[in-house]
Amino acid sequence: MSEADLWDGLAVPPGLCRWCAHPSLNRTRHGVTYMRCTRSSWDERLPRYPGLPVVECVGFEQAGG
Ligand code: SF4
């Protein structure tokens, strides 16, 4: 499954996380897609599972930059 398909599988739009370098997407065997913020593992300001859509984030960094 492509990353774009995983993004499309989220129940709500991800907002900023879609364009950030730090999200990790997973789909359970029940077909539920969820997004984890990998930056939260070392940046204590961020939640492991941010409430979506994220509209403002101190940890945002443009993906692929
Ligand atoms: S750092 Fe912020 S914008 Fe980036 S994935 Fe985490 S919560 Fe989303």
Short mmCIF file of N, CA and C and ligand atoms in Angstrom, two decimals:
data_model
loop_
_atom_site.label_atom_id
_atom_site.label_comp_id
_atom_site.label_asym_id
_atom_site.label_seq_id
_atom_site.Cartn_x
_atom_site.Cartn_y
_atom_site.Cartn_z
N MET A 1 0.85 -1.19 0.00
CA MET A 1 0.00 0.00 0.00
C MET A 1 0.89 1.25 0.00
N SER A 2 0.52 2.20 -0.84
CA SER A 2 1.35 3.40 -0.93
C SER A 2 1.11 4.33 0.26
N GLU A 3 2.05 5.23 0.46
CA GLU A 3 1.88 6.18 1.55
C GLU A 3 0.65 7.06 1.31
N ALA A 4 0.42 7.41 0.04
CA ALA A 4 -0.75 8.25 -0.28
C ALA A 4 -2.04 7.53 0.12
N ASP A 5 -2.09 6.21 -0.11
CA ASP A 5 -3.27 5.42 0.27
C ASP A 5 -3.46 5.44 1.78
N LEU A 6 -2.34 5.35 2.51
CA LEU A 6 -2.44 5.39 3.97
C LEU A 6 -2.99 6.74 4.43
N TRP A 7 -2.48 7.81 3.84
CA TRP A 7 -2.99 9.14 4.20
C TRP A 7 -4.49 9.21 3.93
N ASP A 8 -4.90 8.69 2.78
CA ASP A 8 -6.32 8.74 2.43
C ASP A 8 -7.17 7.93 3.39
N GLY A 9 -6.55 6.98 4.09
CA GLY A 9 -7.30 6.11 4.98
C GLY A 9 -7.58 6.71 6.35
N LEU A 10 -6.96 7.85 6.64
CA LEU A 10 -7.23 8.48 7.94
C LEU A 10 -8.70 8.90 8.02
N ALA A 11 -9.26 8.77 9.21
CA ALA A 11 -10.67 9.11 9.39
C ALA A 11 -10.91 10.62 9.33
N VAL A 12 -9.88 11.39 9.67
CA VAL A 12 -9.97 12.85 9.61
C VAL A 12 -8.74 13.39 8.88
N PRO A 13 -8.85 14.56 8.27
CA PRO A 13 -7.68 15.12 7.56
C PRO A 13 -6.56 15.41 8.55
N PRO A 14 -5.30 15.15 8.15
CA PRO A 14 -4.19 15.30 9.08
C PRO A 14 -3.73 16.74 9.29
N GLY A 15 -4.10 17.62 8.38
CA GLY A 15 -3.61 18.99 8.50
C GLY A 15 -2.11 19.06 8.26
N LEU A 16 -1.41 19.82 9.09
CA LEU A 16 0.02 20.07 8.91
C LEU A 16 0.86 18.80 8.83
N CYS A 17 0.47 17.79 9.56
CA CYS A 17 1.28 16.57 9.61
C CYS A 17 1.49 15.97 8.22
N ARG A 18 0.55 16.24 7.33
CA ARG A 18 0.65 15.68 5.97
C ARG A 18 1.93 16.13 5.28
N TRP A 19 2.40 17.31 5.63
CA TRP A 19 3.56 17.89 4.94
C TRP A 19 4.80 17.93 5.82
N CYS A 20 4.73 17.26 6.94
CA CYS A 20 5.80 17.30 7.93
C CYS A 20 6.73 16.08 7.77
N ALA A 21 7.94 16.23 8.27
CA ALA A 21 8.93 15.15 8.19
C ALA A 21 8.74 14.08 9.27
N HIS A 22 7.83 14.29 10.21
CA HIS A 22 7.82 13.44 11.40
C HIS A 22 6.66 12.46 11.60
N PRO A 23 5.69 12.39 10.72
CA PRO A 23 4.61 11.44 10.98
C PRO A 23 5.00 10.00 10.60
N SER A 24 4.35 9.06 11.27
CA SER A 24 4.47 7.65 10.90
C SER A 24 3.06 7.08 10.82
N LEU A 25 2.72 6.50 9.68
CA LEU A 25 1.37 5.97 9.47
C LEU A 25 1.35 4.46 9.62
N ASN A 26 0.32 3.97 10.25
CA ASN A 26 0.13 2.53 10.38
C ASN A 26 -1.32 2.17 10.14
N ARG A 27 -1.53 1.00 9.58
CA ARG A 27 -2.89 0.50 9.43
C ARG A 27 -3.00 -0.81 10.18
N THR A 28 -4.01 -0.91 11.03
CA THR A 28 -4.20 -2.15 11.77
C THR A 28 -4.80 -3.21 10.86
N ARG A 29 -4.78 -4.44 11.30
CA ARG A 29 -5.37 -5.50 10.47
C ARG A 29 -6.87 -5.34 10.36
N HIS A 30 -7.46 -4.48 11.18
CA HIS A 30 -8.89 -4.19 11.06
C HIS A 30 -9.16 -3.04 10.10
N GLY A 31 -8.09 -2.53 9.50
CA GLY A 31 -8.27 -1.50 8.48
C GLY A 31 -8.35 -0.08 9.03
N VAL A 32 -7.99 0.07 10.31
CA VAL A 32 -8.00 1.42 10.88
C VAL A 32 -6.61 2.04 10.71
N THR A 33 -6.57 3.22 10.12
CA THR A 33 -5.30 3.91 9.92
C THR A 33 -5.11 4.95 11.01
N TYR A 34 -3.92 4.97 11.56
CA TYR A 34 -3.65 6.00 12.56
C TYR A 34 -2.26 6.58 12.35
N MET A 35 -2.06 7.75 12.87
CA MET A 35 -0.82 8.49 12.67
C MET A 35 -0.14 8.80 14.00
N ARG A 36 1.12 8.48 14.04
CA ARG A 36 1.92 8.76 15.23
C ARG A 36 2.93 9.85 14.88
N CYS A 37 3.24 10.70 15.83
CA CYS A 37 4.28 11.71 15.64
C CYS A 37 5.59 11.15 16.16
N THR A 38 6.53 10.86 15.27
CA THR A 38 7.80 10.26 15.69
C THR A 38 8.65 11.26 16.47
N ARG A 39 8.43 12.54 16.20
CA ARG A 39 9.20 13.56 16.92
C ARG A 39 8.89 13.54 18.42
N SER A 40 7.72 13.06 18.76
CA SER A 40 7.32 13.03 20.17
C SER A 40 8.22 12.12 21.00
N SER A 41 8.97 11.23 20.35
CA SER A 41 9.83 10.31 21.10
C SER A 41 11.00 11.05 21.77
N TRP A 42 11.33 12.23 21.24
CA TRP A 42 12.41 13.00 21.88
C TRP A 42 12.01 14.44 22.19
N ASP A 43 10.90 14.89 21.64
CA ASP A 43 10.44 16.26 21.90
C ASP A 43 9.20 16.18 22.79
N GLU A 44 9.40 16.45 24.08
CA GLU A 44 8.32 16.24 25.05
C GLU A 44 7.17 17.23 24.91
N ARG A 45 7.31 18.24 24.06
CA ARG A 45 6.21 19.18 23.82
C ARG A 45 5.11 18.55 22.98
N LEU A 46 5.41 17.45 22.32
CA LEU A 46 4.47 16.89 21.35
C LEU A 46 3.82 15.61 21.85
N PRO A 47 2.54 15.43 21.53
CA PRO A 47 1.88 14.18 21.89
C PRO A 47 2.24 13.08 20.91
N ARG A 48 2.25 11.86 21.40
CA ARG A 48 2.55 10.72 20.54
C ARG A 48 1.50 10.57 19.44
N TYR A 49 0.25 10.78 19.81
CA TYR A 49 -0.84 10.71 18.84
C TYR A 49 -1.57 12.04 18.84
N PRO A 50 -1.14 12.97 17.97
CA PRO A 50 -1.75 14.30 17.96
C PRO A 50 -3.21 14.26 17.52
N GLY A 51 -3.99 15.16 18.08
CA GLY A 51 -5.37 15.30 17.63
C GLY A 51 -5.39 15.91 16.24
N LEU A 52 -6.05 15.24 15.33
CA LEU A 52 -6.09 15.70 13.94
C LEU A 52 -7.40 16.44 13.66
N PRO A 53 -7.39 17.40 12.76
CA PRO A 53 -6.22 17.89 12.04
C PRO A 53 -5.36 18.82 12.89
N VAL A 54 -4.04 18.70 12.70
CA VAL A 54 -3.11 19.61 13.37
C VAL A 54 -3.04 20.90 12.55
N VAL A 55 -3.35 22.03 13.19
CA VAL A 55 -3.33 23.30 12.45
C VAL A 55 -2.14 24.17 12.83
N GLU A 56 -1.49 23.82 13.93
CA GLU A 56 -0.36 24.60 14.39
C GLU A 56 0.52 23.64 15.18
N CYS A 57 1.84 23.67 14.96
CA CYS A 57 2.70 22.74 15.66
C CYS A 57 4.11 23.30 15.81
N VAL A 58 4.62 23.29 17.03
CA VAL A 58 5.97 23.81 17.28
C VAL A 58 7.04 22.90 16.69
N GLY A 59 6.68 21.66 16.38
CA GLY A 59 7.68 20.72 15.89
C GLY A 59 7.68 20.54 14.38
N PHE A 60 6.78 21.24 13.70
CA PHE A 60 6.64 21.03 12.25
C PHE A 60 7.95 21.33 11.53
N GLU A 61 8.34 20.41 10.66
CA GLU A 61 9.43 20.63 9.72
C GLU A 61 9.01 20.06 8.38
N GLN A 62 9.15 20.85 7.36
CA GLN A 62 8.73 20.44 6.02
C GLN A 62 9.40 19.14 5.60
N ALA A 63 8.61 18.18 5.14
CA ALA A 63 9.16 16.92 4.67
C ALA A 63 9.96 17.12 3.39
N GLY A 64 11.01 16.35 3.26
CA GLY A 64 11.78 16.37 2.03
C GLY A 64 12.63 17.61 1.84
N GLY A 65 12.73 18.43 2.87
CA GLY A 65 13.48 19.67 2.72
C GLY A 65 14.93 19.53 3.15
S1 SF4 B 1 5.93 17.42 14.51
FE1 SF4 B 1 3.84 18.30 14.57
S2 SF4 B 1 3.27 18.55 12.41
FE2 SF4 B 1 4.99 17.11 12.51
S3 SF4 B 1 4.09 15.06 12.61
FE3 SF4 B 1 4.45 15.73 14.71
S4 SF4 B 1 2.52 16.67 15.35
FE4 SF4 B 1 2.49 16.55 13.12
#
